[in-house]
Short mmCIF file of C-alpha atoms and ligand atoms in Angstrom, two decimals:
data_model
loop_
_atom_site.label_atom_id
_atom_site.label_comp_id
_atom_site.label_asym_id
_atom_site.label_seq_id
_atom_site.Cartn_x
_atom_site.Cartn_y
_atom_site.Cartn_z
CA UNK A 1 0.00 0.00 0.00
CA UNK A 2 1.15 3.42 -0.72
CA UNK A 3 1.59 4.45 2.90
CA UNK A 4 4.48 2.04 2.88
CA UNK A 5 6.05 3.67 -0.09
CA UNK A 6 4.85 7.24 -0.15
CA UNK A 7 7.59 8.67 2.06
CA UNK A 8 10.74 6.56 1.99
CA UNK A 9 13.76 8.06 3.76
CA UNK A 10 15.72 10.23 1.35
CA UNK A 11 18.76 7.94 1.43
CA UNK A 12 16.85 4.99 0.10
CA UNK A 13 15.87 4.23 -3.38
CA UNK A 14 12.29 4.85 -4.27
CA UNK A 15 10.20 1.74 -4.60
CA UNK A 16 10.33 0.06 -7.93
CA UNK A 17 7.45 0.37 -10.26
CA UNK A 18 6.49 -3.12 -9.59
CA UNK A 19 6.25 -2.68 -5.86
CA UNK A 20 4.33 0.49 -6.23
CA UNK A 21 1.93 -1.16 -8.55
CA UNK A 22 1.58 -4.06 -6.23
CA UNK A 23 0.66 -1.94 -3.30
CA UNK A 24 -1.01 1.07 -4.77
CA UNK A 25 -3.46 -0.37 -7.11
CA UNK A 26 -6.92 -0.43 -5.66
CA UNK A 27 -8.21 -1.58 -8.98
CA UNK A 28 -6.30 -4.74 -8.78
CA UNK A 29 -7.28 -4.94 -5.18
CA UNK A 30 -10.88 -4.75 -6.17
CA UNK A 31 -10.58 -7.45 -8.70
CA UNK A 32 -8.66 -9.66 -6.44
CA UNK A 33 -10.86 -9.31 -3.46
CA UNK A 34 -13.89 -10.77 -4.95
CA UNK A 35 -11.89 -13.85 -5.35
CA UNK A 36 -9.53 -13.54 -2.46
CA UNK A 37 -9.27 -16.29 0.00
CA UNK A 38 -6.52 -16.68 2.43
CA UNK A 39 -4.16 -19.52 1.84
CA UNK A 40 -5.72 -21.13 -0.75
CA UNK A 41 -6.38 -23.13 -3.51
CA UNK A 42 -9.31 -21.16 -4.48
CA UNK A 43 -11.19 -21.14 -7.65
CA UNK A 44 -13.93 -18.89 -8.74
CA UNK A 45 -17.02 -20.03 -10.36
CA UNK A 46 -19.35 -17.65 -12.14
CA UNK A 47 -22.39 -19.76 -11.65
CA UNK A 48 -25.55 -19.12 -13.54
CA UNK A 49 -27.97 -17.77 -11.02
CA UNK A 50 -31.44 -19.07 -11.48
CA UNK A 51 -32.81 -16.32 -9.31
CA UNK A 52 -34.82 -13.72 -11.16
CA UNK A 53 -35.18 -10.20 -9.82
CA UNK A 54 -37.89 -7.80 -10.86
CA UNK A 55 -38.65 -4.34 -9.56
CA UNK A 56 -42.12 -3.88 -8.13
CA UNK A 57 -41.91 -0.25 -7.14
CA UNK A 58 -39.53 2.62 -6.62
CA UNK A 59 -40.19 5.58 -4.40
CA UNK A 60 -37.89 8.51 -3.75
CA UNK A 61 -38.47 10.74 -0.79
CA UNK A 62 -37.84 14.31 -1.96
CA UNK A 63 -37.25 15.43 1.61
CA UNK A 64 -34.53 13.01 2.61
CA UNK A 65 -33.31 11.89 -0.84
CA UNK A 66 -33.92 8.36 0.32
CA UNK A 67 -34.74 5.70 -2.23
CA UNK A 68 -36.97 2.75 -1.50
CA UNK A 69 -36.97 -0.07 -4.05
CA UNK A 70 -39.14 -3.17 -3.81
CA UNK A 71 -38.04 -6.27 -5.66
CA UNK A 72 -39.71 -9.58 -6.19
CA UNK A 73 -37.23 -12.40 -6.51
CA UNK A 74 -37.90 -15.78 -7.97
CA UNK A 75 -35.77 -17.89 -5.68
CA UNK A 76 -32.71 -19.69 -7.02
CA UNK A 77 -32.39 -23.44 -6.79
CA UNK A 78 -32.36 -24.73 -3.25
CA UNK A 79 -28.60 -25.21 -3.32
CA UNK A 80 -28.08 -21.46 -3.54
CA UNK A 81 -28.95 -19.08 -0.73
CA UNK A 82 -29.06 -15.32 -1.07
CA UNK A 83 -28.84 -13.27 2.11
CA UNK A 84 -30.98 -10.17 1.74
CA UNK A 85 -30.83 -9.03 5.31
CA UNK A 86 -27.87 -8.12 7.41
CA UNK A 87 -25.63 -5.11 7.29
CA UNK A 88 -23.36 -6.00 4.39
CA UNK A 89 -25.53 -5.30 1.34
CA UNK A 90 -23.82 -2.79 -0.95
CA UNK A 91 -25.23 -0.44 -3.55
CA UNK A 92 -23.76 1.76 -6.26
CA UNK A 93 -25.78 4.05 -8.41
CA UNK A 94 -24.06 4.94 -11.66
CA UNK A 95 -21.00 6.94 -10.80
CA UNK A 96 -22.62 8.03 -7.59
CA UNK A 97 -21.79 6.62 -4.21
CA UNK A 98 -24.75 5.37 -2.20
CA UNK A 99 -25.27 4.30 1.39
CA UNK A 100 -27.60 1.45 2.27
CA UNK A 101 -29.81 2.35 5.20
CA UNK A 102 -31.73 -0.89 5.50
CA UNK A 103 -32.88 -4.00 3.71
CA UNK A 104 -35.73 -6.35 4.43
CA UNK A 105 -37.16 -9.54 3.06
CA UNK A 106 -40.33 -11.52 3.25
CA UNK A 107 -41.05 -14.87 1.71
CA UNK A 108 -44.08 -14.14 -0.39
CA UNK A 109 -44.71 -17.66 -1.69
CA UNK A 110 -42.85 -20.94 -1.86
CA UNK A 111 -41.03 -19.75 -4.94
CA UNK A 112 -40.72 -15.99 -4.42
CA UNK A 113 -39.18 -13.60 -1.95
CA UNK A 114 -40.05 -9.94 -1.57
CA UNK A 115 -36.94 -7.90 -0.95
CA UNK A 116 -36.69 -4.20 -0.32
CA UNK A 117 -33.85 -1.80 -0.12
CA UNK A 118 -33.55 1.71 1.32
CA UNK A 119 -30.58 3.87 0.44
CA UNK A 120 -29.36 7.44 0.08
CA UNK A 121 -27.46 8.40 -3.07
CA UNK A 122 -24.74 10.96 -3.29
CA UNK A 123 -25.95 12.58 -6.49
CA UNK A 124 -29.32 14.10 -6.97
CA UNK A 125 -32.14 12.26 -8.62
CA UNK A 126 -31.79 13.69 -12.10
CA UNK A 127 -28.21 12.50 -12.25
CA UNK A 128 -28.82 8.99 -11.15
CA UNK A 129 -31.95 7.83 -12.87
CA UNK A 130 -30.06 7.15 -16.07
CA UNK A 131 -27.34 5.26 -14.23
CA UNK A 132 -26.99 1.62 -13.40
CA UNK A 133 -28.12 0.50 -9.99
CA UNK A 134 -25.81 -2.23 -8.77
CA UNK A 135 -26.59 -4.29 -5.73
CA UNK A 136 -24.32 -6.80 -4.11
CA UNK A 137 -25.69 -9.39 -1.71
CA UNK A 138 -23.98 -12.22 0.11
CA UNK A 139 -24.68 -15.72 -1.18
CA UNK A 140 -23.85 -19.33 -0.42
CA UNK A 141 -23.64 -22.48 -2.48
CA UNK A 142 -24.47 -25.59 -0.57
CA UNK A 143 -22.51 -28.62 -1.64
CA UNK A 144 -23.42 -32.21 -1.15
CA UNK A 145 -21.72 -34.54 1.25
CA UNK A 146 -18.80 -33.55 3.39
CA UNK A 147 -17.43 -30.80 1.22
CA UNK A 148 -17.48 -27.34 2.75
CA UNK A 149 -20.06 -24.94 1.34
CA UNK A 150 -18.90 -22.13 -0.92
CA UNK A 151 -19.24 -18.45 -0.14
CA UNK A 152 -19.87 -15.73 -2.68
CA UNK A 153 -22.00 -12.87 -3.85
CA UNK A 154 -24.81 -12.14 -6.14
CA UNK A 155 -24.52 -8.92 -8.15
CA UNK A 156 -27.69 -7.48 -9.58
CA UNK A 157 -27.56 -4.72 -12.18
CA UNK A 158 -30.58 -2.63 -13.08
CA UNK A 159 -30.35 -0.32 -16.10
CA UNK A 160 -32.38 2.74 -17.01
CA UNK A 161 -34.37 2.79 -13.85
CA UNK A 162 -37.77 4.25 -14.28
CA UNK A 163 -40.60 3.91 -11.93
CA UNK A 164 -42.53 1.40 -14.01
CA UNK A 165 -39.98 -0.74 -15.72
CA UNK A 166 -38.27 -3.95 -14.99
CA UNK A 167 -34.86 -3.30 -16.38
CA UNK A 168 -32.88 -5.89 -14.58
CA UNK A 169 -30.63 -7.16 -17.24
CA UNK A 170 -27.79 -8.77 -15.43
CA UNK A 171 -27.53 -11.02 -12.45
CA UNK A 172 -24.24 -12.60 -11.75
CA UNK A 173 -23.47 -15.01 -9.00
CA UNK A 174 -19.84 -15.21 -8.01
CA UNK A 175 -19.07 -18.22 -5.94
CA UNK A 176 -15.71 -18.89 -4.40
CA UNK A 177 -14.98 -22.54 -4.00
CA UNK A 178 -13.55 -23.26 -0.60
CA UNK A 179 -11.01 -25.94 -0.14
CA UNK A 180 -11.41 -27.75 3.15
CA UNK A 181 -8.48 -26.02 4.79
CA UNK A 182 -9.11 -22.43 3.83
CA UNK A 183 -10.57 -19.25 5.18
CA UNK A 184 -12.86 -17.03 3.25
CA UNK A 185 -12.43 -13.50 4.52
CA UNK A 186 -14.48 -10.36 4.15
CA UNK A 187 -13.49 -7.01 5.57
CA UNK A 188 -15.65 -3.97 6.33
CA UNK A 189 -15.39 -0.47 7.72
CA UNK A 190 -18.21 -0.62 10.25
CA UNK A 191 -17.90 2.53 12.36
CA UNK A 192 -16.65 6.05 11.91
CA UNK A 193 -16.35 8.57 14.67
CA UNK A 194 -15.07 12.06 13.98
CA UNK A 195 -14.84 14.55 16.79
CA UNK A 196 -13.09 17.81 17.32
CA UNK A 197 -9.98 17.04 19.29
CA UNK A 198 -10.08 20.47 20.80
CA UNK A 199 -13.42 22.14 20.59
CA UNK A 200 -11.99 25.49 21.64
CA UNK A 201 -9.39 25.60 18.96
CA UNK A 202 -10.29 27.73 16.02
CA UNK A 203 -8.66 25.28 13.64
CA UNK A 204 -11.01 22.45 12.88
CA UNK A 205 -8.55 19.66 13.60
CA UNK A 206 -10.41 16.50 14.41
CA UNK A 207 -9.74 12.95 15.51
CA UNK A 208 -10.98 10.32 13.10
CA UNK A 209 -11.54 6.84 14.52
CA UNK A 210 -12.48 4.19 12.00
CA UNK A 211 -13.51 0.71 13.05
CA UNK A 212 -13.02 -2.36 10.89
CA UNK A 213 -14.45 -5.81 11.24
CA UNK A 214 -13.27 -9.01 9.58
CA UNK A 215 -15.76 -11.77 8.94
CA UNK A 216 -15.45 -15.26 7.65
CA UNK A 217 -18.90 -16.21 6.42
CA UNK A 218 -19.41 -19.86 5.57
CA UNK A 219 -15.88 -20.93 6.49
CA UNK A 220 -16.26 -19.46 9.99
CA UNK A 221 -12.55 -18.87 10.66
CA UNK A 222 -11.41 -16.96 13.71
CA UNK A 223 -9.62 -13.89 12.48
CA UNK A 224 -7.49 -11.35 14.22
CA UNK A 225 -6.30 -8.20 12.57
CA UNK A 226 -3.53 -5.88 13.56
CA UNK A 227 -3.07 -2.63 11.66
CA UNK A 228 0.57 -1.73 11.16
CA UNK A 229 0.37 1.34 9.05
CA UNK A 230 -2.60 3.27 7.69
CA UNK A 231 -3.51 6.36 5.81
CA UNK A 232 -6.68 8.35 5.42
CA UNK A 233 -7.53 9.91 2.08
CA UNK A 234 -10.16 12.21 0.78
CA UNK A 235 -10.41 11.47 -2.92
CA UNK A 236 -6.77 11.18 -3.94
CA UNK A 237 -5.39 13.46 -1.26
CA UNK A 238 -3.78 11.93 1.81
CA UNK A 239 -5.14 13.79 4.85
CA UNK A 240 -3.62 11.75 7.68
CA UNK A 241 -1.35 8.83 8.51
CA UNK A 242 -1.15 6.54 11.46
CA UNK A 243 1.06 3.69 12.54
CA UNK A 244 1.06 1.21 15.36
CA UNK A 245 3.93 1.42 17.84
CA UNK A 246 5.07 -2.16 17.41
CA UNK A 247 6.45 -3.63 14.23
CA UNK A 248 5.76 -7.19 15.24
CA UNK A 249 2.45 -8.00 13.69
CA UNK A 250 2.33 -11.48 15.11
CA UNK A 251 3.35 -10.61 18.63
CA UNK A 252 1.28 -11.75 21.55
CA UNK A 253 -1.40 -9.17 20.97
CA UNK A 254 -4.52 -10.63 19.60
CA UNK A 255 -6.99 -7.98 18.73
CA UNK A 256 -9.83 -10.15 17.55
CA UNK A 257 -11.85 -9.61 14.45
CA UNK A 258 -12.50 -5.94 15.21
CA UNK A 259 -9.92 -3.26 15.11
CA UNK A 260 -9.79 0.54 15.15
CA UNK A 261 -7.54 2.85 13.27
CA UNK A 262 -7.18 6.31 14.76
CA UNK A 263 -6.03 9.40 12.89
CA UNK A 264 -5.26 12.47 14.96
CA UNK A 265 -5.47 16.16 14.10
CA UNK A 266 -7.05 15.69 10.75
CA UNK A 267 -8.03 18.92 9.07
CA UNK A 268 -11.03 17.74 7.15
CA UNK A 269 -14.42 18.86 8.25
CA UNK A 270 -17.20 20.11 6.04
CA UNK A 271 -18.33 23.72 6.13
CA UNK A 272 -21.86 22.98 7.12
CA UNK A 273 -23.47 20.74 9.69
CA UNK A 274 -25.67 18.28 7.83
CA UNK A 275 -23.19 17.72 5.00
CA UNK A 276 -22.01 14.29 3.98
CA UNK A 277 -18.45 13.68 2.79
CA UNK A 278 -18.81 10.78 0.38
CA UNK A 279 -15.27 10.13 -0.76
CA UNK A 280 -13.29 9.12 2.30
CA UNK A 281 -10.83 6.28 1.78
CA UNK A 282 -8.65 4.31 4.14
CA UNK A 283 -5.67 2.17 3.18
CA UNK A 284 -4.12 -0.16 5.71
CA UNK A 285 -1.35 -2.68 5.97
CA UNK A 286 -2.42 -5.15 8.62
CA UNK A 287 -1.11 -8.38 10.04
CA UNK A 288 -3.75 -11.10 9.94
CA UNK A 289 -4.02 -14.36 11.84
CA UNK A 290 -6.65 -16.89 10.97
CA UNK A 291 -6.15 -19.76 13.36
CA UNK A 292 -5.48 -22.26 10.60
CA UNK A 293 -2.12 -23.68 9.76
CA UNK A 294 -0.02 -21.30 7.65
CA UNK A 295 -2.90 -18.85 8.02
CA UNK A 296 -0.84 -15.83 9.05
CA UNK A 297 0.05 -13.08 6.66
CA UNK A 298 -0.63 -9.53 5.68
CA UNK A 299 -3.49 -7.70 4.15
CA UNK A 300 -3.08 -4.63 1.99
CA UNK A 301 -6.51 -3.14 2.54
CA UNK A 302 -8.32 -0.58 0.40
CA UNK A 303 -11.58 0.86 1.72
CA UNK A 304 -13.06 3.39 -0.65
CA UNK A 305 -16.21 5.47 -0.74
CA UNK A 306 -16.84 5.67 2.98
CA UNK A 307 -19.65 8.22 3.48
CA UNK A 308 -19.40 10.29 6.65
CA UNK A 309 -22.42 12.21 7.88
CA UNK A 310 -21.69 15.35 9.90
CA UNK A 311 -24.15 16.37 12.57
CA UNK A 312 -23.98 18.33 15.81
CA UNK A 313 -23.63 16.84 19.27
CA UNK A 314 -25.83 18.23 22.08
CA UNK A 315 -23.20 20.87 22.84
CA UNK A 316 -23.27 22.04 19.24
CA UNK A 317 -19.90 20.62 18.19
CA UNK A 318 -19.67 19.03 14.79
CA UNK A 319 -19.31 15.25 14.89
CA UNK A 320 -19.12 12.72 12.09
CA UNK A 321 -20.37 9.17 11.79
CA UNK A 322 -20.71 6.50 9.15
CA UNK A 323 -23.76 7.03 6.96
CA UNK A 324 -25.71 3.83 6.46
CA UNK A 325 -24.46 0.26 6.67
CA UNK A 326 -20.88 -0.85 7.00
CA UNK A 327 -18.73 -0.62 3.86
CA UNK A 328 -17.01 -3.50 2.19
CA UNK A 329 -13.23 -3.19 1.76
CA UNK A 330 -11.02 -4.73 -0.90
CA UNK A 331 -7.75 -6.34 0.00
CA UNK A 332 -4.71 -8.15 -1.28
CA UNK A 333 -3.22 -10.96 0.72
CA UNK A 334 0.56 -11.28 1.06
CA UNK A 335 2.40 -13.96 2.97
CA UNK A 336 5.25 -11.60 3.71
CA UNK A 337 6.00 -7.92 3.65
CA UNK A 338 9.70 -8.16 2.90
CA UNK A 339 9.52 -5.90 -0.12
CA UNK A 340 7.92 -3.24 2.05
CA UNK A 341 9.69 -3.64 5.39
CA UNK A 342 12.31 -0.96 4.96
CA UNK A 343 9.81 1.71 4.13
CA UNK A 344 7.46 0.43 6.83
CA UNK A 345 10.06 1.13 9.47
CA UNK A 346 10.59 4.65 8.31
C1 LIG B 1 -29.00 18.02 -9.86
O1 LIG B 1 -28.30 17.68 -11.02
C2 LIG B 1 -28.58 18.54 -12.12
C3 LIG B 1 -27.86 18.00 -13.34
O2 LIG B 1 -26.51 17.72 -13.06
C4 LIG B 1 -28.16 19.96 -11.77
O3 LIG B 1 -28.46 20.83 -12.84
C5 LIG B 1 -28.93 20.43 -10.52
O4 LIG B 1 -28.49 21.69 -10.11
C6 LIG B 1 -28.69 19.42 -9.39
N1 LIG B 1 -29.53 19.79 -8.26
C7 LIG B 1 -29.05 19.85 -7.00
C8 LIG B 1 -30.05 20.20 -5.97
O5 LIG B 1 -27.89 19.59 -6.73
C1 LIG B 2 -30.89 2.68 -21.60
O1 LIG B 2 -31.32 3.87 -22.24
C2 LIG B 2 -30.45 4.29 -23.27
C3 LIG B 2 -30.93 5.64 -23.78
O2 LIG B 2 -32.32 5.72 -23.76
C4 LIG B 2 -30.40 3.22 -24.35
O3 LIG B 2 -29.52 3.62 -25.38
C5 LIG B 2 -29.91 1.92 -23.74
O4 LIG B 2 -29.94 0.89 -24.69
C6 LIG B 2 -30.80 1.53 -22.56
N1 LIG B 2 -30.20 0.38 -21.91
C7 LIG B 2 -30.90 -0.68 -21.51
C8 LIG B 2 -30.14 -1.79 -20.90
O5 LIG B 2 -32.11 -0.72 -21.65
C1 LIG B 3 -27.17 12.35 9.14
O1 LIG B 3 -27.48 12.04 10.50
C2 LIG B 3 -28.62 12.72 11.00
C3 LIG B 3 -28.72 12.41 12.49
O2 LIG B 3 -28.70 11.05 12.72
C4 LIG B 3 -29.84 12.29 10.22
O3 LIG B 3 -30.97 12.97 10.69
C5 LIG B 3 -29.62 12.60 8.75
O4 LIG B 3 -30.71 12.13 7.99
C6 LIG B 3 -28.33 11.96 8.25
N1 LIG B 3 -28.06 12.39 6.89
C7 LIG B 3 -28.35 11.66 5.83
C8 LIG B 3 -27.95 12.22 4.51
O5 LIG B 3 -28.91 10.58 5.94
#
């Protein structure tokens, strides 16, 4: 990750292109993550999803800019499960970021499920209607016999949304085949807390505390994460850095599957209470332990598009918190950080 390479000591050579590409490329990260499994002989299977989604209704609240979309889903074959509820559903709306506020489901018949989604979009309505609504939901593929089940996602794409049409033209189920001795890992930013470090100061320097949670759906591995070095970005601009005091990522400390990264004296607050900053990113190098043999390594984590809602606390100070559900992060897994160690120590 770039925090490892952004500021090498002057006496050292800058990182090679290859290293920089390896750690700075969220695109790659994104691609990889869908398929990433720790330690593994993984293979990815783009299964044909027999589920069929159709939109029943769309309502947009002009007051709160909140969208409510009702879907009717013809269930997939019984070997596939789609998880509509929970806090990990993700939405994108064209080029606009969006925050999922809630989801719900109801089995409406033996073959159909009613699913609804509430979200707030970054852009205003006229911008987004022409865009593609993309929804990502967790899924599972049940295998026969003693083989472990596979984890994955279903991605639903709806084009040219209008209030009366069913324009769902693409449903893709991505299933990651688990080998018996592997961990499937998903990582999320699940809390954000921004507060003015010194409310009396005229400068609006704040402390940003961002919580991450690692989950291992289906494979159920125990995971502990230990951030080593992190940076906070707004768009492409680095606004803060943070590093843990110890360089031994596999020391005795076991932090569990939740971890916080704290950035101090960050000068990034909106002008107005009530604003949302939609383009916060966090990049982290973390040590990861999974409890399975050879299951220790490093994650280069990329968490983009974290929306932070700024409101006022009872005393009138501006505070920030995560808008909507937790946000999925992308990551690359590395079994060692040797190429990055020198710059990590700096
Ligand atoms: C919404 O988007 C349109 C087109 O980009 C723009 O003209 C309009 O000013 C925007 N409205 C608001 C409230 O931002
Ligand atoms: C969406 O609308 C545009 C413009 O009306 C059209 O060119 C395009 O084919 C439509 N796409 C789908 C998937 O219907
Ligand atoms: C931001 O948080 C406040 C307080 O919880 C809430 O009333 C408001 O709707 C949120 N903003 C958005 C855009 O959802």
